[in-house]
PDB file of C-alpha atoms and ligand atoms in Angstrom:
ATOM      1  CA  MET A 671      -9.303  23.770  16.314  1.00 45.00           C
ATOM      2  CA  MET A 672      -8.007  24.308  12.846  1.00 59.00           C
ATOM      3  CA  ARG A 673      -8.743  26.495   9.876  1.00 63.00           C
ATOM      4  CA  LEU A 674      -8.440  25.553   6.229  1.00 73.00           C
ATOM      5  CA  THR A 675      -7.088  27.550   3.321  1.00 77.00           C
ATOM      6  CA  GLU A 676      -9.542  29.762   1.448  1.00 78.00           C
ATOM      7  CA  HIS A 677     -10.207  27.085  -1.162  1.00 84.00           C
ATOM      8  CA  TRP A 678     -11.751  24.494   1.125  1.00 85.00           C
ATOM      9  CA  MET A 679     -14.998  24.383   3.075  1.00 80.00           C
ATOM     10  CA  ASP A 680     -15.948  27.423   5.062  1.00 64.00           C
ATOM     11  CA  SER A 681     -12.478  28.708   5.753  1.00 58.00           C
ATOM     12  CA  GLN A 682     -13.777  31.644   7.794  1.00 53.00           C
ATOM     13  CA  THR A 683     -15.045  29.544  10.631  1.00 56.00           C
ATOM     14  CA  GLU A 684     -13.094  27.252  12.860  1.00 56.00           C
ATOM     15  CA  LEU A 685     -13.913  23.679  12.120  1.00 68.00           C
ATOM     16  CA  THR A 686     -15.713  21.778  14.803  1.00 78.00           C
ATOM     17  CA  LEU A 687     -16.685  18.777  12.709  1.00 86.00           C
ATOM     18  CA  SER A 688     -15.857  15.219  13.695  1.00 91.00           C
ATOM     19  CA  GLN A 689     -12.924  13.786  11.753  1.00 94.00           C
ATOM     20  CA  ALA A 690     -15.256  11.547   9.745  1.00 95.00           C
ATOM     21  CA  ASP A 691     -17.495  14.493   8.787  1.00 94.00           C
ATOM     22  CA  LEU A 692     -14.464  16.581   7.935  1.00 93.00           C
ATOM     23  CA  LEU A 693     -13.047  13.889   5.656  1.00 96.00           C
ATOM     24  CA  LYS A 694     -16.416  13.290   4.043  1.00 95.00           C
ATOM     25  CA  GLY A 695     -16.873  17.002   3.371  1.00 94.00           C
ATOM     26  CA  LEU A 696     -13.420  17.389   1.876  1.00 95.00           C
ATOM     27  CA  LEU A 697     -13.917  14.379  -0.401  1.00 96.00           C
ATOM     28  CA  GLU A 698     -17.194  15.881  -1.614  1.00 95.00           C
ATOM     29  CA  GLU A 699     -15.514  19.185  -2.418  1.00 95.00           C
ATOM     30  CA  ALA A 700     -12.477  17.747  -4.168  1.00 97.00           C
ATOM     31  CA  GLU A 701     -12.426  17.642  -7.958  1.00 97.00           C
ATOM     32  CA  ALA A 702      -9.850  14.871  -7.875  1.00 98.00           C
ATOM     33  CA  VAL A 703      -8.443  12.618  -5.154  1.00 98.00           C
ATOM     34  CA  VAL A 704      -5.038  10.962  -5.181  1.00 98.00           C
ATOM     35  CA  ILE A 705      -4.882   8.294  -2.501  1.00 98.00           C
ATOM     36  CA  GLY A 706      -1.535   7.062  -1.180  1.00 98.00           C
ATOM     37  CA  ILE A 707      -1.705   3.882   0.849  1.00 98.00           C
ATOM     38  CA  GLY A 708       1.012   2.600   3.186  1.00 97.00           C
ATOM     39  CA  ALA A 709       1.443  -0.298   5.586  1.00 94.00           C
ATOM     40  CA  GLY A 710      -0.618   1.478   8.261  1.00 95.00           C
ATOM     41  CA  MET A 711      -3.777   0.976   6.221  1.00 96.00           C
ATOM     42  CA  SER A 712      -3.317  -2.785   6.026  1.00 95.00           C
ATOM     43  CA  ALA A 713      -2.336  -2.941   9.708  1.00 94.00           C
ATOM     44  CA  ALA A 714      -5.453  -0.934  10.667  1.00 95.00           C
ATOM     45  CA  THR A 715      -7.684  -3.514   9.041  1.00 96.00           C
ATOM     46  CA  GLY A 716      -6.023  -6.604  10.496  1.00 94.00           C
ATOM     47  CA  PHE A 717      -3.098  -7.339   8.176  1.00 95.00           C
ATOM     48  CA  THR A 718      -0.445  -6.707  10.795  1.00 94.00           C
ATOM     49  CA  TYR A 719       3.145  -7.822  10.449  1.00 94.00           C
ATOM     50  CA  ILE A 720       3.622  -8.258  14.171  1.00 94.00           C
ATOM     51  CA  GLY A 721       1.807 -10.091  16.960  1.00 94.00           C
ATOM     52  CA  LYS A 722      -0.299 -13.222  16.659  1.00 95.00           C
ATOM     53  CA  ARG A 723      -0.630 -13.152  12.889  1.00 96.00           C
ATOM     54  CA  PHE A 724       3.171 -13.371  12.695  1.00 97.00           C
ATOM     55  CA  THR A 725       3.832 -15.724  15.607  1.00 97.00           C
ATOM     56  CA  ASP A 726       1.174 -18.206  14.434  1.00 97.00           C
ATOM     57  CA  ALA A 727       2.611 -18.460  10.939  1.00 97.00           C
ATOM     58  CA  PHE A 728       6.352 -18.434  11.684  1.00 98.00           C
ATOM     59  CA  PRO A 729       7.102 -19.890  15.150  1.00 98.00           C
ATOM     60  CA  ASP A 730      10.111 -21.850  13.834  1.00 98.00           C
ATOM     61  CA  PHE A 731      11.696 -18.849  12.086  1.00 98.00           C
ATOM     62  CA  ILE A 732      11.096 -16.650  15.128  1.00 98.00           C
ATOM     63  CA  GLU A 733      12.780 -19.206  17.358  1.00 97.00           C
ATOM     64  CA  LYS A 734      15.796 -19.549  15.081  1.00 97.00           C
ATOM     65  CA  TYR A 735      16.339 -15.880  14.133  1.00 97.00           C
ATOM     66  CA  ARG A 736      14.546 -13.885  16.881  1.00 96.00           C
ATOM     67  CA  PHE A 737      12.611 -11.867  14.323  1.00 96.00           C
ATOM     68  CA  PHE A 738      10.371  -9.075  15.633  1.00 94.00           C
ATOM     69  CA  ASP A 739       8.194  -8.552  12.616  1.00 93.00           C
ATOM     70  CA  MET A 740       7.277 -10.273   9.415  1.00 95.00           C
ATOM     71  CA  LEU A 741       8.320  -7.482   7.091  1.00 91.00           C
ATOM     72  CA  GLN A 742      11.783  -7.233   8.595  1.00 91.00           C
ATOM     73  CA  ALA A 743      12.000 -11.041   8.420  1.00 96.00           C
ATOM     74  CA  SER A 744      10.998 -11.082   4.742  1.00 95.00           C
ATOM     75  CA  LEU A 745      14.062  -8.949   3.914  1.00 92.00           C
ATOM     76  CA  PHE A 746      16.479 -11.218   5.786  1.00 95.00           C
ATOM     77  CA  HIS A 747      19.327 -12.956   3.946  1.00 94.00           C
ATOM     78  CA  PHE A 748      18.382 -16.565   4.554  1.00 97.00           C
ATOM     79  CA  GLU A 749      21.094 -19.200   4.613  1.00 96.00           C
ATOM     80  CA  ASP A 750      20.115 -20.820   1.320  1.00 97.00           C
ATOM     81  CA  ALA A 751      17.457 -20.950  -1.392  1.00 97.00           C
ATOM     82  CA  GLU A 752      15.542 -23.763   0.312  1.00 98.00           C
ATOM     83  CA  GLU A 753      15.198 -21.765   3.513  1.00 98.00           C
ATOM     84  CA  TYR A 754      14.401 -18.527   1.636  1.00 98.00           C
ATOM     85  CA  TRP A 755      11.491 -20.248  -0.088  1.00 98.00           C
ATOM     86  CA  ALA A 756      10.277 -21.994   3.068  1.00 98.00           C
ATOM     87  CA  PHE A 757       9.745 -18.510   4.497  1.00 98.00           C
ATOM     88  CA  GLN A 758       8.613 -16.681   1.365  1.00 98.00           C
ATOM     89  CA  SER A 759       6.100 -19.291   0.211  1.00 98.00           C
ATOM     90  CA  ARG A 760       4.301 -19.093   3.562  1.00 98.00           C
ATOM     91  CA  PHE A 761       4.561 -15.307   3.458  1.00 98.00           C
ATOM     92  CA  SER A 762       3.036 -15.090  -0.014  1.00 97.00           C
ATOM     93  CA  LEU A 763       0.045 -17.293   0.863  1.00 98.00           C
ATOM     94  CA  LEU A 764      -0.593 -15.282   4.036  1.00 97.00           C
ATOM     95  CA  ASN A 765      -0.177 -11.824   2.502  1.00 97.00           C
ATOM     96  CA  PHE A 766      -1.308 -12.430  -1.035  1.00 97.00           C
ATOM     97  CA  PHE A 767      -2.933 -15.623  -2.312  1.00 98.00           C
ATOM     98  CA  ASP A 768      -4.952 -16.374   0.841  1.00 97.00           C
ATOM     99  CA  GLN A 769      -5.343 -12.810   2.078  1.00 97.00           C
ATOM    100  CA  PRO A 770      -8.921 -12.187   3.252  1.00 97.00           C
ATOM    101  CA  VAL A 771     -10.956  -9.075   2.500  1.00 97.00           C
ATOM    102  CA  GLY A 772     -10.098  -6.059   4.677  1.00 97.00           C
ATOM    103  CA  ARG A 773     -13.021  -3.933   5.816  1.00 98.00           C
ATOM    104  CA  ALA A 774     -11.138  -0.641   5.516  1.00 98.00           C
ATOM    105  CA  TYR A 775     -10.389  -1.375   1.856  1.00 98.00           C
ATOM    106  CA  VAL A 776     -14.015  -2.214   1.095  1.00 98.00           C
ATOM    107  CA  ASP A 777     -15.156   0.975   2.832  1.00 98.00           C
ATOM    108  CA  LEU A 778     -12.618   3.012   0.883  1.00 98.00           C
ATOM    109  CA  ARG A 779     -13.817   1.511  -2.398  1.00 98.00           C
ATOM    110  CA  LYS A 780     -17.435   2.347  -1.551  1.00 97.00           C
ATOM    111  CA  ILE A 781     -16.529   5.883  -0.459  1.00 98.00           C
ATOM    112  CA  MET A 782     -14.727   6.536  -3.742  1.00 98.00           C
ATOM    113  CA  LYS A 783     -17.303   4.820  -5.951  1.00 95.00           C
ATOM    114  CA  ASP A 784     -18.502   7.804  -7.983  1.00 93.00           C
ATOM    115  CA  LYS A 785     -15.453   9.977  -7.483  1.00 97.00           C
ATOM    116  CA  ASN A 786     -12.545  10.936  -9.700  1.00 98.00           C
ATOM    117  CA  TYR A 787      -9.606   9.183  -7.997  1.00 98.00           C
ATOM    118  CA  HIS A 788      -6.433   7.172  -8.374  1.00 98.00           C
ATOM    119  CA  VAL A 789      -4.437   5.083  -5.891  1.00 98.00           C
ATOM    120  CA  ILE A 790      -0.698   4.650  -5.408  1.00 98.00           C
ATOM    121  CA  THR A 791       0.493   2.132  -2.827  1.00 98.00           C
ATOM    122  CA  THR A 792       3.785   0.952  -1.394  1.00 97.00           C
ATOM    123  CA  ASN A 793       2.020  -2.145  -0.069  1.00 96.00           C
ATOM    124  CA  ALA A 794       2.705  -5.340  -1.995  1.00 96.00           C
ATOM    125  CA  ASP A 795      -0.158  -7.366  -0.552  1.00 97.00           C
ATOM    126  CA  ASN A 796      -3.354  -8.300  -2.380  1.00 97.00           C
ATOM    127  CA  ALA A 797      -5.723  -6.057  -0.393  1.00 98.00           C
ATOM    128  CA  PHE A 798      -7.028  -3.944  -3.301  1.00 98.00           C
ATOM    129  CA  TYR A 799      -7.714  -6.908  -5.502  1.00 97.00           C
ATOM    130  CA  VAL A 800      -9.680  -8.888  -2.904  1.00 97.00           C
ATOM    131  CA  ALA A 801     -11.641  -5.747  -1.945  1.00 98.00           C
ATOM    132  CA  ASP A 802     -12.751  -5.609  -5.603  1.00 98.00           C
ATOM    133  CA  PHE A 803     -11.116  -2.320  -6.592  1.00 98.00           C
ATOM    134  CA  ASP A 804     -10.919  -1.281 -10.219  1.00 98.00           C
ATOM    135  CA  MET A 805      -7.277  -2.319 -10.675  1.00 97.00           C
ATOM    136  CA  GLU A 806      -6.838   0.213 -13.490  1.00 97.00           C
ATOM    137  CA  LYS A 807      -6.886   2.809 -10.728  1.00 98.00           C
ATOM    138  CA  VAL A 808      -4.257   1.196  -8.502  1.00 98.00           C
ATOM    139  CA  PHE A 809      -0.494   1.557  -8.905  1.00 98.00           C
ATOM    140  CA  HIS A 810       1.656  -0.904  -6.925  1.00 98.00           C
ATOM    141  CA  ILE A 811       4.951   0.940  -6.914  1.00 97.00           C
ATOM    142  CA  GLN A 812       6.818  -1.561  -4.734  1.00 95.00           C
ATOM    143  CA  GLY A 813       5.970  -4.816  -6.467  1.00 95.00           C
ATOM    144  CA  GLU A 814       3.566  -7.564  -5.452  1.00 96.00           C
ATOM    145  CA  TYR A 815       4.093 -10.544  -3.157  1.00 96.00           C
ATOM    146  CA  GLY A 816       2.403 -12.803  -5.684  1.00 96.00           C
ATOM    147  CA  LEU A 817       4.970 -12.119  -8.404  1.00 97.00           C
ATOM    148  CA  LEU A 818       8.454 -13.502  -8.993  1.00 97.00           C
ATOM    149  CA  GLN A 819      11.457 -11.783 -10.556  1.00 97.00           C
ATOM    150  CA  CYS A 820      14.969 -12.823 -11.582  1.00 97.00           C
ATOM    151  CA  SER A 821      17.243 -12.231  -8.582  1.00 96.00           C
ATOM    152  CA  GLU A 822      19.892 -10.912 -10.998  1.00 96.00           C
ATOM    153  CA  ARG A 823      17.365  -8.634 -12.773  1.00 96.00           C
ATOM    154  CA  CYS A 824      18.615  -9.992 -16.104  1.00 97.00           C
ATOM    155  CA  HIS A 825      15.309  -9.184 -17.830  1.00 97.00           C
ATOM    156  CA  GLN A 826      12.260  -7.064 -17.027  1.00 96.00           C
ATOM    157  CA  GLU A 827       9.554  -9.699 -16.722  1.00 97.00           C
ATOM    158  CA  THR A 828       7.715 -11.141 -13.743  1.00 97.00           C
ATOM    159  CA  TYR A 829       6.176 -14.559 -13.185  1.00 97.00           C
ATOM    160  CA  GLN A 830       3.327 -15.871 -11.102  1.00 95.00           C
ATOM    161  CA  ASP A 831       3.055 -19.433  -9.819  1.00 96.00           C
ATOM    162  CA  GLU A 832       0.460 -19.874  -7.103  1.00 97.00           C
ATOM    163  CA  LYS A 833       0.528 -23.656  -7.463  1.00 98.00           C
ATOM    164  CA  LEU A 834       4.258 -23.745  -6.763  1.00 98.00           C
ATOM    165  CA  MET A 835       3.828 -21.499  -3.688  1.00 98.00           C
ATOM    166  CA  ARG A 836       1.232 -23.898  -2.294  1.00 98.00           C
ATOM    167  CA  GLN A 837       3.398 -26.906  -3.040  1.00 98.00           C
ATOM    168  CA  MET A 838       6.378 -25.300  -1.280  1.00 98.00           C
ATOM    169  CA  VAL A 839       4.273 -24.606   1.802  1.00 98.00           C
ATOM    170  CA  LYS A 840       2.971 -28.151   1.818  1.00 98.00           C
ATOM    171  CA  GLU A 841       6.215 -29.997   1.179  1.00 98.00           C
ATOM    172  CA  GLN A 842       8.644 -28.017   3.348  1.00 98.00           C
ATOM    173  CA  SER A 843      10.131 -29.462   6.490  1.00 97.00           C
ATOM    174  CA  ASP A 844      12.627 -28.100   9.023  1.00 97.00           C
ATOM    175  CA  MET A 845      12.318 -24.691   7.350  1.00 98.00           C
ATOM    176  CA  LYS A 846      13.508 -25.942   3.959  1.00 98.00           C
ATOM    177  CA  VAL A 847      11.630 -26.629   0.743  1.00 98.00           C
ATOM    178  CA  PRO A 848      12.784 -29.618  -1.354  1.00 98.00           C
ATOM    179  CA  LYS A 849      15.688 -28.596  -3.618  1.00 98.00           C
ATOM    180  CA  ASP A 850      13.840 -29.405  -6.826  1.00 98.00           C
ATOM    181  CA  LEU A 851      11.050 -26.945  -6.056  1.00 98.00           C
ATOM    182  CA  VAL A 852      13.319 -23.865  -5.986  1.00 98.00           C
ATOM    183  CA  PRO A 853      12.376 -21.743  -9.033  1.00 98.00           C
ATOM    184  CA  TYR A 854      15.063 -20.479 -11.430  1.00 98.00           C
ATOM    185  CA  CYS A 855      15.139 -17.754 -14.063  1.00 98.00           C
ATOM    186  CA  PRO A 856      14.292 -19.184 -17.516  1.00 97.00           C
ATOM    187  CA  LYS A 857      16.756 -16.760 -19.159  1.00 97.00           C
ATOM    188  CA  CYS A 858      19.909 -16.753 -17.008  1.00 98.00           C
ATOM    189  CA  GLY A 859      19.418 -19.564 -14.497  1.00 97.00           C
ATOM    190  CA  ALA A 860      19.718 -17.367 -11.390  1.00 97.00           C
ATOM    191  CA  MET A 861      17.226 -17.988  -8.607  1.00 96.00           C
ATOM    192  CA  LEU A 862      13.839 -16.345  -8.879  1.00 97.00           C
ATOM    193  CA  GLU A 863      12.739 -14.312  -5.875  1.00 97.00           C
ATOM    194  CA  ILE A 864       9.696 -12.307  -4.742  1.00 96.00           C
ATOM    195  CA  ASN A 865       9.106  -9.158  -6.830  1.00 95.00           C
ATOM    196  CA  LYS A 866      10.376  -6.403  -4.565  1.00 92.00           C
ATOM    197  CA  ARG A 867      12.775  -3.512  -4.549  1.00 91.00           C
ATOM    198  CA  ASN A 868      16.089  -3.472  -2.782  1.00 86.00           C
ATOM    199  CA  GLU A 869      18.662  -0.771  -2.445  1.00 83.00           C
ATOM    200  CA  GLU A 870      21.426  -2.217  -4.582  1.00 87.00           C
ATOM    201  CA  LYS A 871      19.449  -3.812  -7.377  1.00 91.00           C
ATOM    202  CA  GLY A 872      16.131  -2.002  -7.507  1.00 93.00           C
ATOM    203  CA  MET A 873      13.228  -4.075  -8.736  1.00 96.00           C
ATOM    204  CA  VAL A 874      12.089  -5.765 -11.927  1.00 97.00           C
ATOM    205  CA  GLU A 875       9.547  -3.411 -13.468  1.00 97.00           C
ATOM    206  CA  ASP A 876       7.641  -5.344 -16.080  1.00 96.00           C
ATOM    207  CA  TYR A 877       5.224  -4.251 -18.796  1.00 96.00           C
ATOM    208  CA  HIS A 878       2.302  -4.233 -16.368  1.00 96.00           C
ATOM    209  CA  PHE A 879       4.214  -2.048 -13.888  1.00 97.00           C
ATOM    210  CA  HIS A 880       4.874   0.543 -16.591  1.00 98.00           C
ATOM    211  CA  GLU A 881       1.219   0.461 -17.625  1.00 98.00           C
ATOM    212  CA  GLN A 882       0.151   1.177 -14.035  1.00 98.00           C
ATOM    213  CA  LYS A 883       2.757   3.924 -13.740  1.00 98.00           C
ATOM    214  CA  ALA A 884       1.593   5.592 -16.958  1.00 98.00           C
ATOM    215  CA  LEU A 885      -2.047   5.602 -15.800  1.00 98.00           C
ATOM    216  CA  TYR A 886      -1.059   7.155 -12.482  1.00 98.00           C
ATOM    217  CA  GLU A 887       1.053   9.845 -14.130  1.00 98.00           C
ATOM    218  CA  GLN A 888      -1.729  10.583 -16.618  1.00 98.00           C
ATOM    219  CA  PHE A 889      -4.170  11.067 -13.761  1.00 98.00           C
ATOM    220  CA  LEU A 890      -1.816  13.527 -12.067  1.00 98.00           C
ATOM    221  CA  LYS A 891      -1.348  15.409 -15.314  1.00 98.00           C
ATOM    222  CA  ASP A 892      -5.078  15.546 -16.131  1.00 98.00           C
ATOM    223  CA  ASN A 893      -5.847  16.982 -12.701  1.00 98.00           C
ATOM    224  CA  GLU A 894      -2.773  19.042 -11.896  1.00 93.00           C
ATOM    225  CA  ASN A 895      -4.401  22.470 -11.746  1.00 91.00           C
ATOM    226  CA  ARG A 896      -7.649  21.377 -10.187  1.00 96.00           C
ATOM    227  CA  LYS A 897      -8.889  21.355  -6.631  1.00 97.00           C
ATOM    228  CA  ILE A 898      -7.086  18.166  -5.773  1.00 98.00           C
ATOM    229  CA  LEU A 899      -6.962  16.288  -2.515  1.00 98.00           C
ATOM    230  CA  PHE A 900      -3.864  14.255  -1.701  1.00 98.00           C
ATOM    231  CA  LEU A 901      -5.025  11.698   0.832  1.00 98.00           C
ATOM    232  CA  GLU A 902      -2.320   9.591   2.446  1.00 98.00           C
ATOM    233  CA  ILE A 903      -3.474   6.738   4.636  1.00 98.00           C
ATOM    234  CA  GLY A 904      -1.124   4.878   6.973  1.00 97.00           C
ATOM    235  CA  VAL A 905       2.008   6.140   5.248  1.00 96.00           C
ATOM    236  CA  GLY A 906       5.044   6.085   7.522  1.00 91.00           C
ATOM    237  CA  HIS A 907       8.609   7.176   7.005  1.00 88.00           C
ATOM    238  CA  THR A 908      10.242   4.036   5.593  1.00 86.00           C
ATOM    239  CA  THR A 909      10.047   5.067   1.930  1.00 88.00           C
ATOM    240  CA  PRO A 910       8.888   8.719   1.855  1.00 93.00           C
ATOM    241  CA  GLN A 911      10.153   9.152  -1.719  1.00 94.00           C
ATOM    242  CA  PHE A 912       7.154   7.286  -3.162  1.00 96.00           C
ATOM    243  CA  ILE A 913       4.113   8.895  -1.533  1.00 97.00           C
ATOM    244  CA  LYS A 914       4.771  11.347   1.298  1.00 97.00           C
ATOM    245  CA  HIS A 915       7.317  13.619  -0.355  1.00 97.00           C
ATOM    246  CA  PRO A 916       5.702  13.760  -3.824  1.00 98.00           C
ATOM    247  CA  PHE A 917       2.285  14.435  -2.238  1.00 98.00           C
ATOM    248  CA  GLN A 918       3.733  17.278  -0.177  1.00 97.00           C
ATOM    249  CA  GLN A 919       5.612  18.643  -3.189  1.00 97.00           C
ATOM    250  CA  MET A 920       2.533  18.577  -5.434  1.00 98.00           C
ATOM    251  CA  THR A 921       0.496  20.257  -2.692  1.00 97.00           C
ATOM    252  CA  LYS A 922       3.072  23.016  -2.505  1.00 97.00           C
ATOM    253  CA  GLN A 923       2.879  23.570  -6.267  1.00 96.00           C
ATOM    254  CA  ASN A 924      -0.893  23.985  -6.374  1.00 96.00           C
ATOM    255  CA  GLU A 925      -2.499  26.490  -4.015  1.00 95.00           C
ATOM    256  CA  LYS A 926      -5.858  24.802  -4.496  1.00 96.00           C
ATOM    257  CA  ALA A 927      -4.503  21.424  -3.373  1.00 97.00           C
ATOM    258  CA  LEU A 928      -4.998  19.962   0.081  1.00 97.00           C
ATOM    259  CA  PHE A 929      -2.839  17.356   1.831  1.00 97.00           C
ATOM    260  CA  VAL A 930      -4.774  15.087   4.183  1.00 97.00           C
ATOM    261  CA  THR A 931      -2.739  12.715   6.296  1.00 97.00           C
ATOM    262  CA  MET A 932      -4.428   9.868   8.172  1.00 97.00           C
ATOM    263  CA  ASN A 933      -2.064   8.475  10.736  1.00 94.00           C
ATOM    264  CA  GLN A 934      -2.034   7.882  14.446  1.00 87.00           C
ATOM    265  CA  LYS A 935       1.640   8.758  14.584  1.00 86.00           C
ATOM    266  CA  GLU A 936       2.818  12.324  14.279  1.00 84.00           C
ATOM    267  CA  TYR A 937       5.046  13.162  11.309  1.00 87.00           C
ATOM    268  CA  PHE A 938       6.797  16.389  10.455  1.00 88.00           C
ATOM    269  CA  ILE A 939       4.870  18.638   8.054  1.00 93.00           C
ATOM    270  CA  PRO A 940       6.960  21.159   6.067  1.00 94.00           C
ATOM    271  CA  HIS A 941       6.195  24.735   7.001  1.00 94.00           C
ATOM    272  CA  GLU A 942       5.163  25.807   3.463  1.00 94.00           C
ATOM    273  CA  ILE A 943       2.200  23.433   3.352  1.00 95.00           C
ATOM    274  CA  ARG A 944       0.945  23.618   6.933  1.00 93.00           C
ATOM    275  CA  SER A 945      -2.029  25.777   5.974  1.00 91.00           C
ATOM    276  CA  GLN A 946      -2.880  23.209   3.283  1.00 94.00           C
ATOM    277  CA  THR A 947      -2.600  20.213   5.606  1.00 95.00           C
ATOM    278  CA  VAL A 948      -5.287  18.361   7.526  1.00 94.00           C
ATOM    279  CA  LYS A 949      -4.353  15.694  10.051  1.00 94.00           C
ATOM    280  CA  ILE A 950      -6.708  12.873  10.844  1.00 95.00           C
ATOM    281  CA  ASP A 951      -5.358  10.917  13.787  1.00 95.00           C
ATOM    282  CA  GLU A 952      -8.268   8.741  14.852  1.00 96.00           C
ATOM    283  CA  ASP A 953      -8.313   5.022  14.038  1.00 97.00           C
ATOM    284  CA  ILE A 954      -8.102   4.628  10.243  1.00 97.00           C
ATOM    285  CA  GLU A 955     -10.553   1.759   9.973  1.00 97.00           C
ATOM    286  CA  GLU A 956     -13.127   3.476  12.190  1.00 97.00           C
ATOM    287  CA  VAL A 957     -12.988   6.813  10.376  1.00 98.00           C
ATOM    288  CA  LEU A 958     -13.354   5.186   6.963  1.00 98.00           C
ATOM    289  CA  HIS A 959     -16.216   3.057   8.204  1.00 98.00           C
ATOM    290  CA  LYS A 960     -18.059   6.085   9.577  1.00 98.00           C
ATOM    291  CA  VAL A 961     -17.622   8.002   6.310  1.00 97.00           C
ATOM    292  CA  GLN A 962     -18.849   5.026   4.308  1.00 97.00           C
ATOM    293  CA  LYS A 963     -21.907   4.589   6.540  1.00 97.00           C
ATOM    294  CA  LYS A 964     -22.827   8.265   6.305  1.00 95.00           C
ATOM    295  CA  ILE A 965     -22.610   8.175   2.517  1.00 94.00           C
ATOM    296  CA  GLY A 966     -24.654   4.963   2.435  1.00 91.00           C
ATOM    297  CA  GLU A 967     -27.377   6.502   4.603  1.00 90.00           C
ATOM    298  CA  GLU A 968     -27.561   9.596   2.404  1.00 88.00           C
ATOM    299  CA  ASN A 969     -27.911   7.452  -0.689  1.00 84.00           C
ATOM    300  CA  VAL A 970     -30.860   5.639   0.840  1.00 82.00           C
ATOM    301  CA  LEU A 971     -32.552   8.966   1.649  1.00 78.00           C
ATOM    302  CA  ASN A 972     -32.015  10.499  -1.776  1.00 71.00           C
TER     303      ASN A 972
HETATM  304 ZN1   ZN B 761      17.731 -13.992 -15.028  1.00 62.48          ZN
END
């Protein structure tokens, strides 16, 4: 059993609550909630990058390149532009334009309905949008699969062309799209590619990206000395610089802050914030659903 720091719940008694009740109680006590969402959240609600969802959509690419997962495959250096787009157009329909609603996202939206919160996510799928989130509260720090950028980063603008994506899926054969469908940068003529970050070139960060970033930073500033809950959900260790490390750092700087990590895998927690850390290791989708149901039932009673 665990104890919490003096600022949260009844710190004198050992907590014997279920994980859903614990999370619900902490969310009720928090004056502000910063939610960091990683790939584990999407995977928990069915948007997995491995298994049947991958093998059904990309049998030809798996046979040719022996890919193990869709995310790894999406970063591969394909042999030419036609092959790149044969893969990426299918990927963007599956993970963006045709992405269904995920229950965990809907539950999270309902849970947070009347609360003071903001979201930052490293996911580039369309899960928040289809779950009907207020997009003013969501910061996509790693781009979006529905957007295109100049592969040479010659200018900071992105493009969206759903019709072209659908046409490329429809007209491809033998893992190649027709040459004349490959999109090029209107400014420099380099190929356009999916809006994402890579190590050498970074990412195109357009006007909308900077707007989202400013709103997120404003939220942090407005709430920095309050009783703030940093809730990370399904955040692994691929890019800790965006969510995990800043959340831990901000927790360390504010003795009233609490760091709640929802993950079925065990990650290292720095010693300085252990007394301010709560681990929730049950199934993400189930815990969120239970919290949402409990809140819903209370609302009916009141
Ligand atoms: Zn360009």
